[in-house]
mmCIF file of C-alpha atoms in Angstrom:
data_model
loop_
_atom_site.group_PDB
_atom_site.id
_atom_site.type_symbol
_atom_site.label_atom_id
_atom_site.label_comp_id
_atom_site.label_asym_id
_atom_site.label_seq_id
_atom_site.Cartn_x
_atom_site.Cartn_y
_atom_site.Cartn_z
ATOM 1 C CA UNK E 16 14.428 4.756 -45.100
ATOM 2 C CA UNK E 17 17.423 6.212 -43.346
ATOM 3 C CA UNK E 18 17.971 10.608 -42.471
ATOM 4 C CA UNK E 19 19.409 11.859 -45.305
ATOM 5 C CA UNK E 20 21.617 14.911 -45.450
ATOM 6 C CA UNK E 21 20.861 18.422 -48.169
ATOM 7 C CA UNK E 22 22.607 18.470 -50.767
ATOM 8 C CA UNK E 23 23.640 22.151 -51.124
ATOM 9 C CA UNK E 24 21.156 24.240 -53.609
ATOM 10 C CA UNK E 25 22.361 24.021 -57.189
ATOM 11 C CA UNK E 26 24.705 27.212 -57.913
ATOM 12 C CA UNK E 27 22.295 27.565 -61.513
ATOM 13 C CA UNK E 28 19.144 27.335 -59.295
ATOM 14 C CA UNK E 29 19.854 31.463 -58.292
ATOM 15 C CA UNK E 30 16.372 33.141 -57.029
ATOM 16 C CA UNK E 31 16.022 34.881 -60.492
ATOM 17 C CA UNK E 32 16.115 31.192 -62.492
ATOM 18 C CA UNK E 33 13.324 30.342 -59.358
ATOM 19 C CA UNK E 34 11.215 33.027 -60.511
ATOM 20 C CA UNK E 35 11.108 32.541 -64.150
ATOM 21 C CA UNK E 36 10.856 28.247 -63.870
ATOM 22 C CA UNK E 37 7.541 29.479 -61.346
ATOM 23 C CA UNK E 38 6.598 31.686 -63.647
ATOM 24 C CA UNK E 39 7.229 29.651 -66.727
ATOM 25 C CA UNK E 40 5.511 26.266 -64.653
ATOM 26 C CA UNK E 41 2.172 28.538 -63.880
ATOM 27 C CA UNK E 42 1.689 29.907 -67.327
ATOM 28 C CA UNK E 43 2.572 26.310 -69.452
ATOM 29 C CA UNK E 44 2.187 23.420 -66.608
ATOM 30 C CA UNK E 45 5.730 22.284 -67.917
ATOM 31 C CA UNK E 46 8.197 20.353 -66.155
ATOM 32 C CA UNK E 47 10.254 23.170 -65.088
ATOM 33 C CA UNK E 48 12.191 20.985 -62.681
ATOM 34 C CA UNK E 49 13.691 18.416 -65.306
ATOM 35 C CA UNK E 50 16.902 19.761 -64.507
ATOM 36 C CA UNK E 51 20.275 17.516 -65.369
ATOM 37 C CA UNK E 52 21.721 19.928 -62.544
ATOM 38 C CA UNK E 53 18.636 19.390 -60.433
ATOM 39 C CA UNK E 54 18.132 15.637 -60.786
ATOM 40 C CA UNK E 55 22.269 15.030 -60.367
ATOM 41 C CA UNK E 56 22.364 17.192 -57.499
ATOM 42 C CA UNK E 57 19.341 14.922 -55.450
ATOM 43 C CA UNK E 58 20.616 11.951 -56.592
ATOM 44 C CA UNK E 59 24.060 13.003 -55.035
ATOM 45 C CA UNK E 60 22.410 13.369 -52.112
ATOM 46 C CA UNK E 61 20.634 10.617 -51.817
ATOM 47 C CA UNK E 62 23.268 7.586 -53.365
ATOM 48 C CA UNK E 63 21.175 7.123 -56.140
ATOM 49 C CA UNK E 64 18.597 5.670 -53.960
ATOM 50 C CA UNK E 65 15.048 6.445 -53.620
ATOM 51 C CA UNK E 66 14.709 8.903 -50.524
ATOM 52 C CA UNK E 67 11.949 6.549 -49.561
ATOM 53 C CA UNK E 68 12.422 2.778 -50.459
ATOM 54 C CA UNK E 69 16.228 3.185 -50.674
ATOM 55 C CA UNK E 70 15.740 1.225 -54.522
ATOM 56 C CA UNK E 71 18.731 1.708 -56.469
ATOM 57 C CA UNK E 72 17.092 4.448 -59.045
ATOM 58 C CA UNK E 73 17.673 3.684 -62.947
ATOM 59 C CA UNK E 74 17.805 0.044 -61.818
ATOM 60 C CA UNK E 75 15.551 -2.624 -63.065
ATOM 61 C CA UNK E 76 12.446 -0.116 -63.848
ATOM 62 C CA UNK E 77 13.205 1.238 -61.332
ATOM 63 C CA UNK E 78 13.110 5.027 -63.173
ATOM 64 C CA UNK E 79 14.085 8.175 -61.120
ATOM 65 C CA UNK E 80 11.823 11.118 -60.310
ATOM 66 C CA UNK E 81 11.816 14.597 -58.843
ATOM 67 C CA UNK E 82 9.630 14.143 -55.955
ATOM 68 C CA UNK E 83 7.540 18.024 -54.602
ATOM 69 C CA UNK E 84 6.992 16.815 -50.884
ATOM 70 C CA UNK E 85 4.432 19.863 -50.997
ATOM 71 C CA UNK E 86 2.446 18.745 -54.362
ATOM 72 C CA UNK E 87 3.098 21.212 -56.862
ATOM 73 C CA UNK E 88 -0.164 20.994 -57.786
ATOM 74 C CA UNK E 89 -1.378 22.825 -54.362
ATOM 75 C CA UNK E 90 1.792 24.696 -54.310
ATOM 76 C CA UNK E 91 2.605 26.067 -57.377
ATOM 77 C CA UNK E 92 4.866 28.757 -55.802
ATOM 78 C CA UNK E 93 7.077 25.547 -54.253
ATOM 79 C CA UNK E 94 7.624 23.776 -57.943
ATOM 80 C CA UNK E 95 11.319 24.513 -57.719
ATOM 81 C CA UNK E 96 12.138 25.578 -54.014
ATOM 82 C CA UNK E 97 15.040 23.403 -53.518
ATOM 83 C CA UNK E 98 13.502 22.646 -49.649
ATOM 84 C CA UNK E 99 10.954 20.987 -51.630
ATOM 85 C CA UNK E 100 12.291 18.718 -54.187
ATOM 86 C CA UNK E 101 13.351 14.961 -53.265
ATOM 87 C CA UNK E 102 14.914 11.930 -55.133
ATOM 88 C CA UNK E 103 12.277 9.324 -55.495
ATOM 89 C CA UNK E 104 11.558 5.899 -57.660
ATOM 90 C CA UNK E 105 8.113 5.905 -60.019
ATOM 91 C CA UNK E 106 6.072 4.018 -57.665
ATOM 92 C CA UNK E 107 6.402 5.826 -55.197
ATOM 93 C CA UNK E 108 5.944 9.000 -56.520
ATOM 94 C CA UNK E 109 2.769 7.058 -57.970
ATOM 95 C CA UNK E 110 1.434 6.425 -54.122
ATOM 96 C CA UNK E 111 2.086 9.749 -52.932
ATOM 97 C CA UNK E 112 0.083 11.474 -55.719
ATOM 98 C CA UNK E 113 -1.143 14.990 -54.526
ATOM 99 C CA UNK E 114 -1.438 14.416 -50.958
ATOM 100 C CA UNK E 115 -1.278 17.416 -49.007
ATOM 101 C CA UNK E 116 1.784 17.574 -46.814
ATOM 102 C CA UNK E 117 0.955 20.536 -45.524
ATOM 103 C CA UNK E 118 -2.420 19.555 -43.884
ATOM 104 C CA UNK E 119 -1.598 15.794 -42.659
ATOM 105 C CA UNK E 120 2.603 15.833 -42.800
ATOM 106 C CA UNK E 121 4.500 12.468 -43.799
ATOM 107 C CA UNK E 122 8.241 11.878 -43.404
ATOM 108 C CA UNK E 123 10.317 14.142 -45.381
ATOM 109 C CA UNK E 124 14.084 12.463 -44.975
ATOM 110 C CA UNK E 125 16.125 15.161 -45.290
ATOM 111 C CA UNK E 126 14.499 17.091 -42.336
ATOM 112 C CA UNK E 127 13.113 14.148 -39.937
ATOM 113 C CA UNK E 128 14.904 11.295 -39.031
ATOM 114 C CA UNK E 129 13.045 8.365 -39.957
ATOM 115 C CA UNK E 130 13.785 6.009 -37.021
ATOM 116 C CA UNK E 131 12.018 8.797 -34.832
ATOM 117 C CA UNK E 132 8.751 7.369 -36.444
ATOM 118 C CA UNK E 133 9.518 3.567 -37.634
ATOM 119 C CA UNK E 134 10.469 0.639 -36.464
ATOM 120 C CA UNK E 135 11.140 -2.412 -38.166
ATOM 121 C CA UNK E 136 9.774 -6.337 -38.024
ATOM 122 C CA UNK E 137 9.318 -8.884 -40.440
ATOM 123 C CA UNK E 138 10.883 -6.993 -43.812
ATOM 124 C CA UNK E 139 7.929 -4.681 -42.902
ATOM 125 C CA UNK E 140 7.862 -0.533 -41.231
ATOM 126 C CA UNK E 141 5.513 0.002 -38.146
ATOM 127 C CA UNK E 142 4.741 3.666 -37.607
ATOM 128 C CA UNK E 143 5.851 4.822 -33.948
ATOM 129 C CA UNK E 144 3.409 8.399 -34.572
ATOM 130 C CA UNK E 145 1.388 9.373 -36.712
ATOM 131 C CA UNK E 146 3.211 10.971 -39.349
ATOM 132 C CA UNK E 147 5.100 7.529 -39.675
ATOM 133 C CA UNK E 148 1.867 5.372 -40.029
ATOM 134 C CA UNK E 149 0.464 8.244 -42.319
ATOM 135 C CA UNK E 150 3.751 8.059 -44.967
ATOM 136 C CA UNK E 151 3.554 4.202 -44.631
ATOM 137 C CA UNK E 152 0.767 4.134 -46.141
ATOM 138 C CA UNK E 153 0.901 7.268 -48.265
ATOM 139 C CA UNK E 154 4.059 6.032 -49.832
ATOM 140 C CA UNK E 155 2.560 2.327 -49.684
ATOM 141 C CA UNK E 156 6.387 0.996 -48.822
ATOM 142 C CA UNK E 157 4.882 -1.833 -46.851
ATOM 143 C CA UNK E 158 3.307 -3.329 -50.623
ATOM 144 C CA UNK E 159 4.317 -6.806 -50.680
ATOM 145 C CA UNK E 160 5.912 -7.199 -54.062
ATOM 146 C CA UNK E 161 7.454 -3.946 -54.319
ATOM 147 C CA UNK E 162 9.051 -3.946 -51.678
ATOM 148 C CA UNK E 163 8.359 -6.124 -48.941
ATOM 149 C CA UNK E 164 9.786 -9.215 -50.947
ATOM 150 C CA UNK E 165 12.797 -6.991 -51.950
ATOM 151 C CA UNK E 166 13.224 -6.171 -48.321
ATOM 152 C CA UNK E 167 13.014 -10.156 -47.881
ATOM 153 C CA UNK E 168 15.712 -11.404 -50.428
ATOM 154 C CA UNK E 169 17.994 -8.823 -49.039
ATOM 155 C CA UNK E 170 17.843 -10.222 -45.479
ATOM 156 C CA UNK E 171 18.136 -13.875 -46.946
ATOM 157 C CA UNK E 172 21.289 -12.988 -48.349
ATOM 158 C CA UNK E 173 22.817 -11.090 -45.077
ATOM 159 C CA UNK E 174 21.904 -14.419 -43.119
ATOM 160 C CA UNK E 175 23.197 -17.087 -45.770
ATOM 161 C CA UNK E 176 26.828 -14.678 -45.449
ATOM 162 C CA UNK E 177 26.662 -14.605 -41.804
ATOM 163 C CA UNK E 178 26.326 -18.238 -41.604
ATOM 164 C CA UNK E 179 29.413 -18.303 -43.856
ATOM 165 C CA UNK E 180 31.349 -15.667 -41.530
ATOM 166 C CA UNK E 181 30.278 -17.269 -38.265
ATOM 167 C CA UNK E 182 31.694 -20.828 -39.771
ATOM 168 C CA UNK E 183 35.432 -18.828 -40.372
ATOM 169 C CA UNK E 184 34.864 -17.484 -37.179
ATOM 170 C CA UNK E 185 34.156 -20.319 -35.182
ATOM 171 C CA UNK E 186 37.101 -22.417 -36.906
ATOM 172 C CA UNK E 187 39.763 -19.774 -36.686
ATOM 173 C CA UNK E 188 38.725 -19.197 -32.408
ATOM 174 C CA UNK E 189 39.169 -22.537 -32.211
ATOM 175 C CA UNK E 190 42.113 -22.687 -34.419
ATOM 176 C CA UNK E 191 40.877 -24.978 -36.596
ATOM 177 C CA UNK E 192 41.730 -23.038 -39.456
ATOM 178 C CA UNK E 193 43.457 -20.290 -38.059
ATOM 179 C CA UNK E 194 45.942 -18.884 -40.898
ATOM 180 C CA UNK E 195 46.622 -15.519 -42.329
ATOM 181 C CA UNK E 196 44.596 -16.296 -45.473
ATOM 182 C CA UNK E 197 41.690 -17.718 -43.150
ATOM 183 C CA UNK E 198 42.082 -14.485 -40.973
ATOM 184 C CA UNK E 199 41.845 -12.400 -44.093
ATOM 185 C CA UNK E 200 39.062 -13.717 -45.713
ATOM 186 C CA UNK E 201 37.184 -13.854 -42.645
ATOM 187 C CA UNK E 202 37.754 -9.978 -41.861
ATOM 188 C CA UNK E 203 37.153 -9.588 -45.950
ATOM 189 C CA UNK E 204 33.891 -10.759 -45.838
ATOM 190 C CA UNK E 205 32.421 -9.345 -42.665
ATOM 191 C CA UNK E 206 33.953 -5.930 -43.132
ATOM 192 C CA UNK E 207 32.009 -6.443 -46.567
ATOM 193 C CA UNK E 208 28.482 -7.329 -45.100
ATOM 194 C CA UNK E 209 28.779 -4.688 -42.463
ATOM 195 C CA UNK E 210 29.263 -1.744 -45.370
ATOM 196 C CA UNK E 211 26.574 -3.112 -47.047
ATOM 197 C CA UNK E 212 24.538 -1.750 -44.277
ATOM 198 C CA UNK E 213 25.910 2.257 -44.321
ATOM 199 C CA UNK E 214 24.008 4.628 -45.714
ATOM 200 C CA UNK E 215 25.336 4.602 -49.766
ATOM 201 C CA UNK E 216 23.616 0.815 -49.905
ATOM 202 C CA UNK E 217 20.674 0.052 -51.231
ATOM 203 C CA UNK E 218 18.455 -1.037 -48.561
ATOM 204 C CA UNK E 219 20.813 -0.174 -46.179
ATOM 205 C CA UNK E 220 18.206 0.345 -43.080
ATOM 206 C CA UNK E 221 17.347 -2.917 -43.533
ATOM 207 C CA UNK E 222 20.413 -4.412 -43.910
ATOM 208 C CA UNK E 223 21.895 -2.649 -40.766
ATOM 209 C CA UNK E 224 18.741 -3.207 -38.743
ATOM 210 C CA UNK E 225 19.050 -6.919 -39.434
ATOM 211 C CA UNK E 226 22.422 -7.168 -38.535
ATOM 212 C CA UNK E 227 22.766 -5.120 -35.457
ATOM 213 C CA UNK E 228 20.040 -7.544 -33.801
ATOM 214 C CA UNK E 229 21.099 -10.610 -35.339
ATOM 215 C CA UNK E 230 22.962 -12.944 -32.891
ATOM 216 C CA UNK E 231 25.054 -14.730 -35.321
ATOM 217 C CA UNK E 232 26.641 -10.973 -35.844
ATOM 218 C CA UNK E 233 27.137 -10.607 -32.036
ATOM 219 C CA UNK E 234 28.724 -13.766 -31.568
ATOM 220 C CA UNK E 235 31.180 -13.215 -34.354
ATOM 221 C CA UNK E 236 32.120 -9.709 -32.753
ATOM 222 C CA UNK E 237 32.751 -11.547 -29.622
ATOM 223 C CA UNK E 238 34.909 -13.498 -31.497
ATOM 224 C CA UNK E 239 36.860 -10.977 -33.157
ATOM 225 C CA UNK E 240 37.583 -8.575 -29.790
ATOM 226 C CA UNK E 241 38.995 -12.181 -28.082
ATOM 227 C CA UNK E 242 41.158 -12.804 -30.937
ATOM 228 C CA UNK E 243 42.584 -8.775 -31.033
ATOM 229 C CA UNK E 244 40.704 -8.716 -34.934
ATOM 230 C CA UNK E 245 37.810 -6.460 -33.731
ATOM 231 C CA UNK E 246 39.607 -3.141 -35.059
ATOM 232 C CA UNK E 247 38.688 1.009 -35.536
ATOM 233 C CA UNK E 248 37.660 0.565 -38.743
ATOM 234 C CA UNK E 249 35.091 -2.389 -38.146
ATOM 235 C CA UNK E 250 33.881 0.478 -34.800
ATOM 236 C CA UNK E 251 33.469 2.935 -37.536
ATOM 237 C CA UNK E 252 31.626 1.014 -40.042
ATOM 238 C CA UNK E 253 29.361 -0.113 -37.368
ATOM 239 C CA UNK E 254 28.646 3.655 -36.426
ATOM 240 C CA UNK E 255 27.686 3.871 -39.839
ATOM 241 C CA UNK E 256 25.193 0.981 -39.293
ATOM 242 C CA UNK E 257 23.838 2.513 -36.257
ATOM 243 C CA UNK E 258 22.748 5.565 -37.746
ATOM 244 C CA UNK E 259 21.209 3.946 -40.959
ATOM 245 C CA UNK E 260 19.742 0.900 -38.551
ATOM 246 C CA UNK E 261 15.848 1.246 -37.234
ATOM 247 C CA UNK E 262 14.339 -0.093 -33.624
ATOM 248 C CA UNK E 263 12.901 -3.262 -33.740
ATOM 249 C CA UNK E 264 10.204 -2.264 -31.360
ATOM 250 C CA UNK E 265 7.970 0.710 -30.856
#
């Protein structure tokens, strides 16, 4: 889960189109918020991901749904207060069921940053307080198949690729293989491992968590800053990483 930023409130979502989708939700129970501008607007906001998990939504049954942090079943006057509407994947939503925010608060992403409440260790989320134990397991994102094996295969890949990188690393410090096309390909495929932990990635908290405490990683940094290859743009992406990446430790 990384802080995600508001999207800006739907220009067709004025306070008289508020009133009458409350109204309309109190006297018929419909889905009022099964908006096309609503549901493109949070996904925008979001990458496409789950404001949770960080799933890629629409993706392998994966299915996207308009989240009420406040249930909208206790707070029927919140169904389509913009505040209160959040990008999320079916099983979560699922988890979360009618809990009441109000009276024991979990994480809501686009007003708390999550690594204020999480830290990370073994493809699982430890809750630093209480509100981040409480939407651990109100969300259940520490479920083994769901998500925890996800979480897994992820960091399997990111360490088979370093291994890879470190290799081209290694051989071009040493100049073993030391060429513009070995320089290239090295910088190709670390700059491309390092994006995948910024914050439009799926999974990118764990991805940049991972990498940002993996020493393979720090060694081939070292690497790159005594060759002159360690650049502004590989400093930015890693900034990116930073704010997306979680403690390791409470």
């Amino acid at each position: 889960m990384i802080k995600l930023q508001p999207a800006p409130i739907p220009a067709e979502l004025t306070k008289e189109v508020i009133q009458a989708l409350t109204d309309e939700y109190k006297r018929t129970d419909k889905a009022v918020w099964q908006k096309e501008y609503i549901g493109k607007a949070l996904l925008n906001s979001s990458y496409n991901k789950c404001c949770f998990s960080e799933c890629k939504l629409n993706e392998e049954g994966k299915y996207d749904e308009i989240e009420h942090y406040h249930p909208k079943s206790l707070y029927p006057d919140e169904v389509v207060s913009w505040s209160n509407l959040l990008p999320i994947n079916k099983a979560c939503n699922t988890a979360k069921g009618n809990h009441d925010t109000k009276l024991e608060p979990i994480i809501n992403p686009y007003l708390d940053d999550p690594k204020d409440h999480f830290y990370f260790k073994g493809y699982r989320f430890y809750g630093k307080t209480d509100v981040g134990r409480r939407t651990i397991d109100v969300v259940n994102l520490n479920d083994w198949e769901t998500w925890v094996v996800p979480r897994f295969e992820v960091g399997k890949g990111v360490h088979e690729i370093l291994e890879a990188v470190l290799e081209l690393a290694r051989n071009y410090d040493t100049g073993r293989s030391n060429s513009t096309r070995s320089r290239n390909n090295l910088l190709s495929r670390l700059r491309g491992i390092m994006i995948e932990g910024t914050e439009k990635y799926v999974y990118s908290a764990t991805v940049a968590t991972l990498l940002l405490n993996e020493e393979m990683y720090q060694e081939i940094k070292i690497i790159l800053i005594r060759n002159g290859l360690w650049n502004e743009n590989f400093s930015s992406i890693e900034k990116q990483m930073r704010y997306c990446a979680l403690d390791t430790k409470p």
